[in-house]
Amino acid sequence: MRRDPLQYLSEELDGLKSQGLYRHLRVLEGEQKAHASFDHRSVVNLSSNNYLGLTTHPLLRERALEATRTLGVGSGSVRTIAGTMSIHMELERRLAEFKRTEATVVFQSGFTANAGTVSSILSKDDFIISDELNHASIIDGARLSRATIKVFPHRDADAARAIVRDLPHERRRLVISDGVFSMDGDLGALPELCDVADEFGCIMMVDDAHASGVFGRNGRGTIDHFGLHGRVDIQVGTLSKAIGALGGYVAGSRALIDFLYHRARPFLFSTSHPPSVAASCLAAIEVLESEPQLIERLWENTRFFKSGLQTLGFNTGASESPITPVIVGDAALAMKLSDALFERGVFAQGIGFPTVPRGKARVRTIVTAAHTRDELQFALDSFENVGRSLGVI
Ligand SMILES: Cc1ncc(COP(=O)(O)O)c(C=O)c1O
């Protein structure tokens, strides 16, 4: 009989089970909302990236339906062959206006935007100077580029400067940071990193996935928040989080975007978005401009919930955004905390290695504009109850 050559995978999974790290995928029944049903349990949902509640916004829904009726359900090709529809071009034009850059290119996801960009603009003789907590898509793109990766300690621009100073100046050097770090909710040291990039003539790139629709005027991101227009060569944003639909984009110069049209492999070798996705994203930009109260409500909720957790005595790290981690250290404890909260009607995902470093496991919370005060108070009461019974506070 043939021996299963994938047997080792089951053994690795058994290892995860014995450490309490094995996770079932929670299944959402119905819509992605602030109060939702997962695994047949009605819960306050603190786990989505749906910052502004746009996944179910009537305008986005209507535009997606209209695009499906008039343009069909798929694009039928990659962008570089027959899959560039006029609605894709319209979205890129609107995003460039919104981000105040010469041009943008839309990718299938934020992940492919990062990985496809970093891997195509650099090659093996070049250098990438990267914050140690940068997103996996940056790390994968960096590996694919075959450039030498130099990691600097989290948010430490002096350490980045010391690295850059010793690199050969004739080579291409990319300084790269997340705008908002997805597991900690803190902001990249962007003004200081821009100074380093300016001083040494480096390319400056920011992954603004969690800042799109959240920071800056009308949600233009951290570059707008910090007043860094013109100093960041490559901005990546996502359409999958606050924008409520799916996709990622790169904003920058016309030459950068034209180059990515020719060389970014996910753009060249993977089919473009269905028209409904582009239509919803276009509607989302309209909403960002016409309903600024959504972003205001997001921040009011953020302040209320974050200060509530801190008053209860939880370790929320250095978060400055709607992402607030409750750091407990031990991965099994984080999973227990998450499970106990779920039993009480609060969904906040437990996160351990390899998503965060060993010993820094946490339950990650994300509030949205759509949460009511009652829902957030219920979540705080549940955190207090469960946190005390597990000895976290
Ligand atoms: C910092 C960061 N960058 C990029 C991404 C990828 O974005 P998307 O979900 O659109 O692929 C994520 C999302 O997980 C993220 O947290």
mmCIF file of C-alpha atoms and ligand atoms in Angstrom:
data_model
loop_
_atom_site.group_PDB
_atom_site.id
_atom_site.type_symbol
_atom_site.label_atom_id
_atom_site.label_comp_id
_atom_site.label_asym_id
_atom_site.label_seq_id
_atom_site.Cartn_x
_atom_site.Cartn_y
_atom_site.Cartn_z
ATOM 1 C CA MET A 1 0.000 0.000 0.000
ATOM 2 C CA ARG A 2 1.206 3.533 -0.754
ATOM 3 C CA ARG A 3 2.498 5.356 2.311
ATOM 4 C CA ASP A 4 1.026 8.885 2.669
ATOM 5 C CA PRO A 5 3.936 11.225 1.844
ATOM 6 C CA LEU A 6 2.061 14.038 3.616
ATOM 7 C CA GLN A 7 1.911 12.164 6.922
ATOM 8 C CA TYR A 8 4.263 14.737 8.491
ATOM 9 C CA LEU A 9 1.560 17.393 8.136
ATOM 10 C CA SER A 10 -0.774 15.454 10.445
ATOM 11 C CA GLU A 11 2.086 15.094 12.913
ATOM 12 C CA GLU A 12 2.681 18.864 12.865
ATOM 13 C CA LEU A 13 -1.037 19.439 13.427
ATOM 14 C CA ASP A 14 -0.965 17.027 16.382
ATOM 15 C CA GLY A 15 1.839 19.183 17.801
ATOM 16 C CA LEU A 16 -0.348 22.287 17.488
ATOM 17 C CA LYS A 17 -3.216 20.450 19.181
ATOM 18 C CA SER A 18 -1.053 19.380 22.113
ATOM 19 C CA GLN A 19 0.099 23.020 22.603
ATOM 20 C CA GLY A 20 -3.495 24.310 22.486
ATOM 21 C CA LEU A 21 -2.712 26.214 19.263
ATOM 22 C CA TYR A 22 -4.937 24.339 16.827
ATOM 23 C CA ARG A 23 -7.684 26.603 15.513
ATOM 24 C CA HIS A 24 -10.962 25.806 13.840
ATOM 25 C CA LEU A 25 -12.091 28.363 11.283
ATOM 26 C CA ARG A 26 -14.992 30.282 12.749
ATOM 27 C CA VAL A 27 -17.834 30.401 10.258
ATOM 28 C CA LEU A 28 -19.846 33.598 9.784
ATOM 29 C CA GLU A 29 -23.515 32.991 9.131
ATOM 30 C CA GLY A 30 -24.947 36.011 7.360
ATOM 31 C CA GLU A 31 -23.377 39.426 6.972
ATOM 32 C CA GLN A 32 -20.118 40.826 8.298
ATOM 33 C CA LYS A 33 -21.476 43.223 10.913
ATOM 34 C CA ALA A 34 -20.638 44.633 14.357
ATOM 35 C CA HIS A 35 -23.063 42.143 15.872
ATOM 36 C CA ALA A 36 -22.966 38.915 13.925
ATOM 37 C CA SER A 37 -23.492 35.179 14.105
ATOM 38 C CA PHE A 38 -20.397 32.958 14.066
ATOM 39 C CA ASP A 39 -20.621 29.198 14.603
ATOM 40 C CA HIS A 40 -24.336 29.623 15.433
ATOM 41 C CA ARG A 41 -23.585 32.031 18.270
ATOM 42 C CA SER A 42 -24.662 35.655 18.300
ATOM 43 C CA VAL A 43 -21.617 37.751 19.235
ATOM 44 C CA VAL A 44 -20.280 41.279 19.427
ATOM 45 C CA ASN A 45 -17.769 41.092 16.610
ATOM 46 C CA LEU A 46 -14.369 42.556 17.534
ATOM 47 C CA SER A 47 -12.469 40.621 14.888
ATOM 48 C CA SER A 48 -13.242 42.139 11.510
ATOM 49 C CA ASN A 49 -11.347 44.845 9.617
ATOM 50 C CA ASN A 50 -14.644 46.342 8.540
ATOM 51 C CA TYR A 51 -13.684 49.633 10.230
ATOM 52 C CA LEU A 52 -16.458 51.767 8.774
ATOM 53 C CA GLY A 53 -19.146 49.130 8.375
ATOM 54 C CA LEU A 54 -18.937 49.422 4.579
ATOM 55 C CA THR A 55 -19.284 45.678 3.870
ATOM 56 C CA THR A 56 -23.045 46.161 4.103
ATOM 57 C CA HIS A 57 -23.391 49.845 3.140
ATOM 58 C CA PRO A 58 -26.480 50.308 0.903
ATOM 59 C CA LEU A 59 -24.641 52.386 -1.725
ATOM 60 C CA LEU A 60 -21.829 49.838 -2.138
ATOM 61 C CA ARG A 61 -24.321 46.989 -2.293
ATOM 62 C CA GLU A 62 -26.439 48.757 -4.911
ATOM 63 C CA ARG A 63 -23.439 49.669 -7.109
ATOM 64 C CA ALA A 64 -22.137 46.092 -6.932
ATOM 65 C CA LEU A 65 -25.515 44.742 -8.020
ATOM 66 C CA GLU A 66 -25.829 47.285 -10.799
ATOM 67 C CA ALA A 67 -22.318 46.442 -12.097
ATOM 68 C CA THR A 68 -23.163 42.745 -12.015
ATOM 69 C CA ARG A 69 -26.374 43.360 -13.958
ATOM 70 C CA THR A 70 -24.725 45.531 -16.595
ATOM 71 C CA LEU A 71 -21.198 44.096 -16.787
ATOM 72 C CA GLY A 72 -21.410 40.479 -15.633
ATOM 73 C CA VAL A 73 -19.783 38.579 -12.793
ATOM 74 C CA GLY A 74 -16.189 38.320 -13.972
ATOM 75 C CA SER A 75 -13.510 40.082 -15.987
ATOM 76 C CA GLY A 76 -12.494 36.949 -17.847
ATOM 77 C CA SER A 77 -8.786 37.668 -18.146
ATOM 78 C CA VAL A 78 -5.685 39.124 -16.568
ATOM 79 C CA ARG A 79 -5.316 42.890 -16.833
ATOM 80 C CA THR A 80 -2.542 42.715 -19.455
ATOM 81 C CA ILE A 81 -4.560 40.631 -21.926
ATOM 82 C CA ALA A 82 -8.324 41.246 -22.057
ATOM 83 C CA GLY A 83 -9.185 41.861 -18.382
ATOM 84 C CA THR A 84 -8.818 45.644 -18.125
ATOM 85 C CA MET A 85 -12.382 46.949 -18.059
ATOM 86 C CA SER A 86 -13.197 50.650 -18.141
ATOM 87 C CA ILE A 87 -14.434 50.373 -14.549
ATOM 88 C CA HIS A 88 -10.941 49.190 -13.473
ATOM 89 C CA MET A 89 -9.400 52.265 -15.091
ATOM 90 C CA GLU A 90 -12.026 54.522 -13.506
ATOM 91 C CA LEU A 91 -11.180 53.092 -10.067
ATOM 92 C CA GLU A 92 -7.451 53.709 -10.595
ATOM 93 C CA ARG A 93 -8.149 57.303 -11.651
ATOM 94 C CA ARG A 94 -10.369 57.951 -8.616
ATOM 95 C CA LEU A 95 -7.880 56.389 -6.221
ATOM 96 C CA ALA A 96 -5.045 58.539 -7.620
ATOM 97 C CA GLU A 97 -7.159 61.671 -7.107
ATOM 98 C CA PHE A 98 -8.060 60.531 -3.603
ATOM 99 C CA LYS A 99 -4.457 59.759 -2.652
ATOM 100 C CA ARG A 100 -3.148 62.879 -4.439
ATOM 101 C CA THR A 101 -0.594 60.929 -6.466
ATOM 102 C CA GLU A 102 0.035 60.846 -10.213
ATOM 103 C CA ALA A 103 -1.314 57.340 -10.639
ATOM 104 C CA THR A 104 -2.402 54.105 -8.956
ATOM 105 C CA VAL A 105 -2.601 50.442 -9.914
ATOM 106 C CA VAL A 106 -5.121 48.061 -8.351
ATOM 107 C CA PHE A 107 -4.109 44.507 -7.448
ATOM 108 C CA GLN A 108 -6.278 41.548 -6.448
ATOM 109 C CA SER A 109 -5.424 42.092 -2.764
ATOM 110 C CA GLY A 110 -3.267 44.148 -0.442
ATOM 111 C CA PHE A 111 -1.071 41.082 -0.094
ATOM 112 C CA THR A 112 -0.352 40.897 -3.817
ATOM 113 C CA ALA A 113 0.098 44.686 -4.007
ATOM 114 C CA ASN A 114 2.921 44.514 -1.448
ATOM 115 C CA ALA A 115 4.485 41.276 -2.615
ATOM 116 C CA GLY A 116 4.167 42.142 -6.312
ATOM 117 C CA THR A 117 5.677 45.598 -5.871
ATOM 118 C CA VAL A 118 8.631 44.801 -3.615
ATOM 119 C CA SER A 119 9.572 41.746 -5.670
ATOM 120 C CA SER A 120 9.496 43.590 -9.003
ATOM 121 C CA ILE A 121 11.269 46.885 -8.250
ATOM 122 C CA LEU A 122 14.384 45.324 -6.669
ATOM 123 C CA SER A 123 16.796 42.561 -7.573
ATOM 124 C CA LYS A 124 19.538 40.550 -5.968
ATOM 125 C CA ASP A 125 22.177 43.275 -5.624
ATOM 126 C CA ASP A 126 19.767 45.622 -3.836
ATOM 127 C CA PHE A 127 18.844 46.122 -0.159
ATOM 128 C CA ILE A 128 15.609 46.251 1.816
ATOM 129 C CA ILE A 129 15.610 47.976 5.199
ATOM 130 C CA SER A 130 12.499 46.663 6.918
ATOM 131 C CA ASP A 131 10.793 47.137 10.315
ATOM 132 C CA GLU A 132 10.873 43.849 12.225
ATOM 133 C CA LEU A 133 7.069 43.776 12.533
ATOM 134 C CA ASN A 134 6.271 44.469 8.885
ATOM 135 C CA HIS A 135 3.454 42.441 7.350
ATOM 136 C CA ALA A 136 4.045 38.969 5.893
ATOM 137 C CA SER A 137 3.287 40.230 2.372
ATOM 138 C CA ILE A 138 6.254 42.628 2.584
ATOM 139 C CA ILE A 139 8.482 39.854 3.881
ATOM 140 C CA ASP A 140 7.409 37.492 1.096
ATOM 141 C CA GLY A 141 7.897 40.195 -1.537
ATOM 142 C CA ALA A 142 11.337 40.928 -0.115
ATOM 143 C CA ARG A 143 12.291 37.247 -0.298
ATOM 144 C CA LEU A 144 11.022 36.961 -3.864
ATOM 145 C CA SER A 145 13.089 39.985 -4.928
ATOM 146 C CA ARG A 146 16.279 38.188 -3.781
ATOM 147 C CA ALA A 147 17.560 41.515 -2.423
ATOM 148 C CA THR A 148 19.420 41.466 0.908
ATOM 149 C CA ILE A 149 16.971 42.051 3.754
ATOM 150 C CA LYS A 150 18.161 44.155 6.705
ATOM 151 C CA VAL A 151 15.706 44.207 9.583
ATOM 152 C CA PHE A 152 15.664 47.075 12.076
ATOM 153 C CA PRO A 153 14.063 46.886 15.564
ATOM 154 C CA HIS A 154 10.435 47.944 15.652
ATOM 155 C CA ARG A 155 9.980 51.687 14.996
ATOM 156 C CA ASP A 156 13.695 52.365 15.551
ATOM 157 C CA ALA A 157 14.605 54.885 12.839
ATOM 158 C CA ASP A 158 18.088 55.448 14.334
ATOM 159 C CA ALA A 159 18.813 51.760 13.871
ATOM 160 C CA ALA A 160 17.520 52.019 10.290
ATOM 161 C CA ARG A 161 19.864 54.979 9.705
ATOM 162 C CA ALA A 162 22.826 53.030 11.099
ATOM 163 C CA ILE A 163 22.053 50.164 8.713
ATOM 164 C CA VAL A 164 21.666 52.428 5.670
ATOM 165 C CA ARG A 165 24.874 54.331 6.437
ATOM 166 C CA ASP A 166 26.909 51.148 5.965
ATOM 167 C CA LEU A 167 25.268 50.034 2.711
ATOM 168 C CA PRO A 168 26.824 50.722 -0.705
ATOM 169 C CA HIS A 169 25.250 53.975 -1.864
ATOM 170 C CA GLU A 170 25.326 53.035 -5.534
ATOM 171 C CA ARG A 171 22.878 50.171 -4.902
ATOM 172 C CA ARG A 172 19.115 50.586 -4.653
ATOM 173 C CA ARG A 173 17.928 50.707 -1.055
ATOM 174 C CA LEU A 174 14.269 50.471 -0.044
ATOM 175 C CA VAL A 175 13.167 51.662 3.410
ATOM 176 C CA ILE A 176 9.824 50.075 4.197
ATOM 177 C CA SER A 177 7.347 50.161 7.074
ATOM 178 C CA ASP A 178 3.736 49.448 7.786
ATOM 179 C CA GLY A 179 1.717 52.626 8.397
ATOM 180 C CA VAL A 180 -0.324 50.878 11.110
ATOM 181 C CA PHE A 181 0.990 47.590 12.471
ATOM 182 C CA SER A 182 -1.756 45.030 12.227
ATOM 183 C CA MET A 183 -1.093 43.071 15.412
ATOM 184 C CA ASP A 184 -0.110 45.971 17.699
ATOM 185 C CA GLY A 185 -2.115 48.879 16.323
ATOM 186 C CA ASP A 186 0.812 51.295 16.641
ATOM 187 C CA LEU A 187 2.082 53.563 13.858
ATOM 188 C CA GLY A 188 5.296 53.233 11.877
ATOM 189 C CA ALA A 189 8.054 55.774 12.576
ATOM 190 C CA LEU A 190 7.227 57.338 9.227
ATOM 191 C CA PRO A 191 8.484 60.948 9.565
ATOM 192 C CA GLU A 192 11.817 59.728 10.937
ATOM 193 C CA LEU A 193 12.136 56.997 8.295
ATOM 194 C CA CYS A 194 11.409 59.582 5.575
ATOM 195 C CA ASP A 195 14.306 61.627 6.987
ATOM 196 C CA VAL A 196 16.576 58.578 6.664
ATOM 197 C CA ALA A 197 15.373 57.935 3.111
ATOM 198 C CA ASP A 198 15.893 61.604 2.155
ATOM 199 C CA GLU A 199 19.346 61.758 3.749
ATOM 200 C CA PHE A 200 20.669 58.702 1.923
ATOM 201 C CA GLY A 201 18.635 58.759 -1.290
ATOM 202 C CA CYS A 202 16.632 55.613 -0.502
ATOM 203 C CA ILE A 203 13.256 54.601 -1.919
ATOM 204 C CA MET A 204 10.564 55.087 0.753
ATOM 205 C CA MET A 205 7.561 52.733 0.859
ATOM 206 C CA VAL A 206 4.635 52.500 3.297
ATOM 207 C CA ASP A 207 2.054 49.734 3.613
ATOM 208 C CA ASP A 208 -1.073 51.585 4.685
ATOM 209 C CA ALA A 209 -3.474 48.627 4.728
ATOM 210 C CA HIS A 210 -4.910 49.414 8.178
ATOM 211 C CA ALA A 211 -4.725 53.176 7.734
ATOM 212 C CA SER A 212 -6.766 53.360 4.514
ATOM 213 C CA GLY A 213 -10.152 54.805 5.466
ATOM 214 C CA VAL A 214 -9.015 55.258 9.076
ATOM 215 C CA PHE A 215 -6.189 57.853 9.319
ATOM 216 C CA GLY A 216 -5.755 61.180 7.529
ATOM 217 C CA ARG A 217 -8.339 63.480 5.976
ATOM 218 C CA ASN A 218 -11.339 61.409 4.792
ATOM 219 C CA GLY A 219 -9.240 58.298 5.447
ATOM 220 C CA ARG A 220 -6.384 59.150 3.074
ATOM 221 C CA GLY A 221 -3.941 57.258 5.292
ATOM 222 C CA THR A 222 -0.857 57.849 7.421
ATOM 223 C CA ILE A 223 1.001 59.848 4.751
ATOM 224 C CA ASP A 224 -1.771 62.422 4.981
ATOM 225 C CA HIS A 225 -1.974 62.035 8.783
ATOM 226 C CA PHE A 226 1.745 62.848 9.181
ATOM 227 C CA GLY A 227 1.835 65.443 6.350
ATOM 228 C CA LEU A 228 4.341 63.400 4.319
ATOM 229 C CA HIS A 229 2.943 64.047 0.828
ATOM 230 C CA GLY A 230 5.749 63.981 -1.740
ATOM 231 C CA ARG A 231 8.176 62.151 0.581
ATOM 232 C CA VAL A 232 6.860 58.580 0.235
ATOM 233 C CA ASP A 233 7.608 57.103 -3.189
ATOM 234 C CA ILE A 234 5.340 54.082 -2.881
ATOM 235 C CA GLN A 235 2.099 53.900 -0.909
ATOM 236 C CA VAL A 236 0.176 50.653 -0.651
ATOM 237 C CA GLY A 237 -3.440 50.680 0.425
ATOM 238 C CA THR A 238 -6.035 47.989 0.743
ATOM 239 C CA LEU A 239 -9.613 47.865 -0.479
ATOM 240 C CA SER A 240 -10.348 44.825 1.699
ATOM 241 C CA LYS A 241 -10.573 46.432 5.125
ATOM 242 C CA ALA A 242 -12.143 49.865 5.733
ATOM 243 C CA ILE A 243 -13.184 50.049 2.070
ATOM 244 C CA GLY A 244 -15.270 46.945 2.705
ATOM 245 C CA ALA A 245 -14.712 45.023 -0.540
ATOM 246 C CA LEU A 246 -11.522 43.406 -1.846
ATOM 247 C CA GLY A 247 -8.205 44.427 -3.359
ATOM 248 C CA GLY A 248 -5.066 46.439 -2.867
ATOM 249 C CA TYR A 249 -3.493 49.349 -4.683
ATOM 250 C CA VAL A 250 -0.184 51.060 -5.156
ATOM 251 C CA ALA A 251 -0.123 54.845 -5.388
ATOM 252 C CA GLY A 252 2.874 56.776 -6.703
ATOM 253 C CA SER A 253 4.407 58.264 -9.821
ATOM 254 C CA ARG A 254 3.179 57.497 -13.345
ATOM 255 C CA ALA A 255 6.503 55.777 -14.081
ATOM 256 C CA LEU A 256 6.184 53.525 -11.017
ATOM 257 C CA ILE A 257 2.673 52.473 -11.997
ATOM 258 C CA ASP A 258 3.626 51.879 -15.650
ATOM 259 C CA PHE A 259 6.560 49.777 -14.490
ATOM 260 C CA LEU A 260 4.259 47.685 -12.257
ATOM 261 C CA TYR A 261 1.875 47.227 -15.215
ATOM 262 C CA HIS A 262 4.826 45.595 -17.009
ATOM 263 C CA ARG A 263 6.620 43.738 -14.247
ATOM 264 C CA ALA A 264 4.469 43.009 -11.147
ATOM 265 C CA ARG A 265 3.765 39.310 -11.405
ATOM 266 C CA PRO A 266 0.339 39.160 -9.652
ATOM 267 C CA PHE A 267 -0.811 41.929 -12.023
ATOM 268 C CA LEU A 268 0.503 40.049 -15.054
ATOM 269 C CA PHE A 269 -0.456 36.515 -14.129
ATOM 270 C CA SER A 270 -3.722 36.606 -12.159
ATOM 271 C CA THR A 271 -7.219 37.585 -13.276
ATOM 272 C CA SER A 272 -8.516 41.043 -12.402
ATOM 273 C CA HIS A 273 -11.435 41.850 -10.116
ATOM 274 C CA PRO A 274 -15.050 41.251 -11.092
ATOM 275 C CA PRO A 275 -16.706 44.567 -12.044
ATOM 276 C CA SER A 276 -18.845 44.433 -8.879
ATOM 277 C CA VAL A 277 -15.708 44.760 -6.757
ATOM 278 C CA ALA A 278 -14.458 47.801 -8.669
ATOM 279 C CA ALA A 279 -17.946 49.341 -8.489
ATOM 280 C CA SER A 280 -18.160 48.873 -4.710
ATOM 281 C CA CYS A 281 -14.718 50.400 -4.246
ATOM 282 C CA LEU A 282 -15.722 53.430 -6.318
ATOM 283 C CA ALA A 283 -18.834 53.794 -4.158
ATOM 284 C CA ALA A 284 -16.695 53.496 -1.009
ATOM 285 C CA ILE A 285 -14.554 56.465 -2.077
ATOM 286 C CA GLU A 286 -17.764 58.475 -2.499
ATOM 287 C CA VAL A 287 -18.826 57.444 1.014
ATOM 288 C CA LEU A 288 -15.442 58.432 2.489
ATOM 289 C CA GLU A 289 -15.894 61.880 0.992
ATOM 290 C CA SER A 290 -19.596 62.343 1.763
ATOM 291 C CA GLU A 291 -19.929 60.666 5.189
ATOM 292 C CA PRO A 292 -16.975 61.837 7.302
ATOM 293 C CA GLN A 293 -19.098 61.119 10.392
ATOM 294 C CA LEU A 294 -18.308 57.411 9.923
ATOM 295 C CA ILE A 295 -14.622 58.025 10.598
ATOM 296 C CA GLU A 296 -15.481 60.300 13.543
ATOM 297 C CA ARG A 297 -17.649 57.552 15.038
ATOM 298 C CA LEU A 298 -14.874 55.003 14.518
ATOM 299 C CA TRP A 299 -12.509 57.172 16.557
ATOM 300 C CA GLU A 300 -15.070 57.871 19.312
ATOM 301 C CA ASN A 301 -15.631 54.130 19.654
ATOM 302 C CA THR A 302 -11.894 53.508 19.601
ATOM 303 C CA ARG A 303 -11.249 55.957 22.444
ATOM 304 C CA PHE A 304 -14.118 54.553 24.525
ATOM 305 C CA PHE A 305 -13.109 50.915 24.149
ATOM 306 C CA LYS A 306 -9.352 51.350 24.448
ATOM 307 C CA SER A 307 -9.596 53.432 27.618
ATOM 308 C CA GLY A 308 -12.118 50.924 29.020
ATOM 309 C CA LEU A 309 -9.660 48.042 28.566
ATOM 310 C CA GLN A 310 -6.833 50.085 30.051
ATOM 311 C CA THR A 311 -8.902 51.092 33.079
ATOM 312 C CA LEU A 312 -9.643 47.407 33.699
ATOM 313 C CA GLY A 313 -5.882 46.807 33.863
ATOM 314 C CA PHE A 314 -5.269 44.947 30.591
ATOM 315 C CA ASN A 315 -1.943 45.344 28.814
ATOM 316 C CA THR A 316 -2.890 47.004 25.520
ATOM 317 C CA GLY A 317 0.673 47.654 24.350
ATOM 318 C CA ALA A 318 1.360 50.849 22.403
ATOM 319 C CA SER A 319 -1.746 50.919 20.215
ATOM 320 C CA GLU A 320 -2.717 54.246 18.617
ATOM 321 C CA SER A 321 -5.430 52.950 16.293
ATOM 322 C CA PRO A 322 -8.748 51.047 16.369
ATOM 323 C CA ILE A 323 -6.665 47.847 16.679
ATOM 324 C CA THR A 324 -6.173 47.223 20.396
ATOM 325 C CA PRO A 325 -4.310 44.087 21.446
ATOM 326 C CA VAL A 326 -4.840 42.529 24.871
ATOM 327 C CA ILE A 327 -1.405 41.052 25.403
ATOM 328 C CA VAL A 328 -1.235 38.020 27.693
ATOM 329 C CA GLY A 329 2.090 36.401 26.660
ATOM 330 C CA ASP A 330 1.306 32.695 26.693
ATOM 331 C CA ALA A 331 -0.346 31.429 23.503
ATOM 332 C CA ALA A 332 -2.523 28.821 25.197
ATOM 333 C CA LEU A 333 -3.801 31.491 27.617
ATOM 334 C CA ALA A 334 -4.623 33.829 24.734
ATOM 335 C CA MET A 335 -6.648 31.077 23.047
ATOM 336 C CA LYS A 336 -8.416 30.298 26.347
ATOM 337 C CA LEU A 337 -9.282 33.959 26.844
ATOM 338 C CA SER A 338 -10.602 34.197 23.294
ATOM 339 C CA ASP A 339 -12.664 30.999 23.676
ATOM 340 C CA ALA A 340 -14.143 32.092 27.024
ATOM 341 C CA LEU A 341 -15.087 35.483 25.564
ATOM 342 C CA PHE A 342 -16.741 33.736 22.659
ATOM 343 C CA GLU A 343 -18.800 31.603 25.043
ATOM 344 C CA ARG A 344 -20.047 34.826 26.632
ATOM 345 C CA GLY A 345 -20.893 36.417 23.275
ATOM 346 C CA VAL A 346 -17.762 38.362 22.286
ATOM 347 C CA PHE A 347 -15.619 37.393 19.308
ATOM 348 C CA ALA A 348 -12.026 38.606 19.688
ATOM 349 C CA GLN A 349 -9.482 36.391 17.970
ATOM 350 C CA GLY A 350 -6.587 34.849 19.894
ATOM 351 C CA ILE A 351 -3.277 35.271 18.059
ATOM 352 C CA GLY A 352 -0.016 33.449 18.706
ATOM 353 C CA PHE A 353 3.223 32.460 16.964
ATOM 354 C CA PRO A 354 4.030 32.756 14.052
ATOM 355 C CA THR A 355 1.681 35.729 13.541
ATOM 356 C CA VAL A 356 3.236 37.436 16.590
ATOM 357 C CA PRO A 357 6.562 36.593 18.311
ATOM 358 C CA ARG A 358 6.633 33.759 20.869
ATOM 359 C CA GLY A 359 5.748 34.998 24.366
ATOM 360 C CA LYS A 360 3.690 37.892 22.958
ATOM 361 C CA ALA A 361 0.416 36.092 22.318
ATOM 362 C CA ARG A 362 -2.669 38.203 22.543
ATOM 363 C CA VAL A 363 -6.336 38.619 21.918
ATOM 364 C CA ARG A 364 -6.743 41.252 19.230
ATOM 365 C CA THR A 365 -9.722 43.585 19.288
ATOM 366 C CA ILE A 366 -10.872 45.877 16.498
ATOM 367 C CA VAL A 367 -13.758 48.262 16.986
ATOM 368 C CA THR A 368 -15.697 49.720 14.087
ATOM 369 C CA ALA A 369 -17.873 52.754 13.460
ATOM 370 C CA ALA A 370 -20.867 50.423 13.450
ATOM 371 C CA HIS A 371 -20.577 49.250 17.082
ATOM 372 C CA THR A 372 -23.063 50.735 19.523
ATOM 373 C CA ARG A 373 -22.017 51.903 22.988
ATOM 374 C CA ASP A 374 -24.080 49.061 24.494
ATOM 375 C CA GLU A 375 -22.211 46.486 22.427
ATOM 376 C CA LEU A 376 -18.852 47.901 23.434
ATOM 377 C CA GLN A 377 -19.862 48.084 27.107
ATOM 378 C CA PHE A 378 -21.039 44.469 26.940
ATOM 379 C CA ALA A 379 -17.651 43.520 25.484
ATOM 380 C CA LEU A 380 -15.803 45.404 28.240
ATOM 381 C CA ASP A 381 -17.912 43.701 30.936
ATOM 382 C CA SER A 382 -17.149 40.335 29.366
ATOM 383 C CA PHE A 383 -13.419 41.094 29.211
ATOM 384 C CA GLU A 384 -13.518 42.038 32.901
ATOM 385 C CA ASN A 385 -15.327 38.895 33.916
ATOM 386 C CA VAL A 386 -13.265 36.464 31.866
ATOM 387 C CA GLY A 387 -9.999 38.323 32.445
ATOM 388 C CA ARG A 388 -10.452 38.019 36.230
ATOM 389 C CA SER A 389 -11.445 34.360 36.139
ATOM 390 C CA LEU A 390 -8.333 33.509 34.071
ATOM 391 C CA GLY A 391 -6.046 35.685 36.193
ATOM 392 C CA VAL A 392 -5.150 38.003 33.304
ATOM 393 C CA ILE A 393 -6.123 41.036 35.404
HETATM 394 C C1 LIG B 1 -0.392 45.391 7.286
HETATM 395 C C2 LIG B 1 -1.110 44.620 6.221
HETATM 396 N N1 LIG B 1 -0.703 44.717 4.947
HETATM 397 C C3 LIG B 1 -1.319 44.053 3.963
HETATM 398 C C4 LIG B 1 -2.387 43.222 4.227
HETATM 399 C C5 LIG B 1 -3.029 42.476 3.104
HETATM 400 O O1 LIG B 1 -4.203 43.108 2.703
HETATM 401 P P1 LIG B 1 -5.354 42.251 1.987
HETATM 402 O O2 LIG B 1 -6.166 41.620 3.055
HETATM 403 O O3 LIG B 1 -6.069 43.268 1.172
HETATM 404 O O4 LIG B 1 -4.662 41.227 1.151
HETATM 405 C C6 LIG B 1 -2.862 43.096 5.524
HETATM 406 C C7 LIG B 1 -4.058 42.250 5.806
HETATM 407 O O5 LIG B 1 -4.058 41.234 6.334
HETATM 408 C C8 LIG B 1 -2.199 43.794 6.553
HETATM 409 O O6 LIG B 1 -2.605 43.661 7.822
#
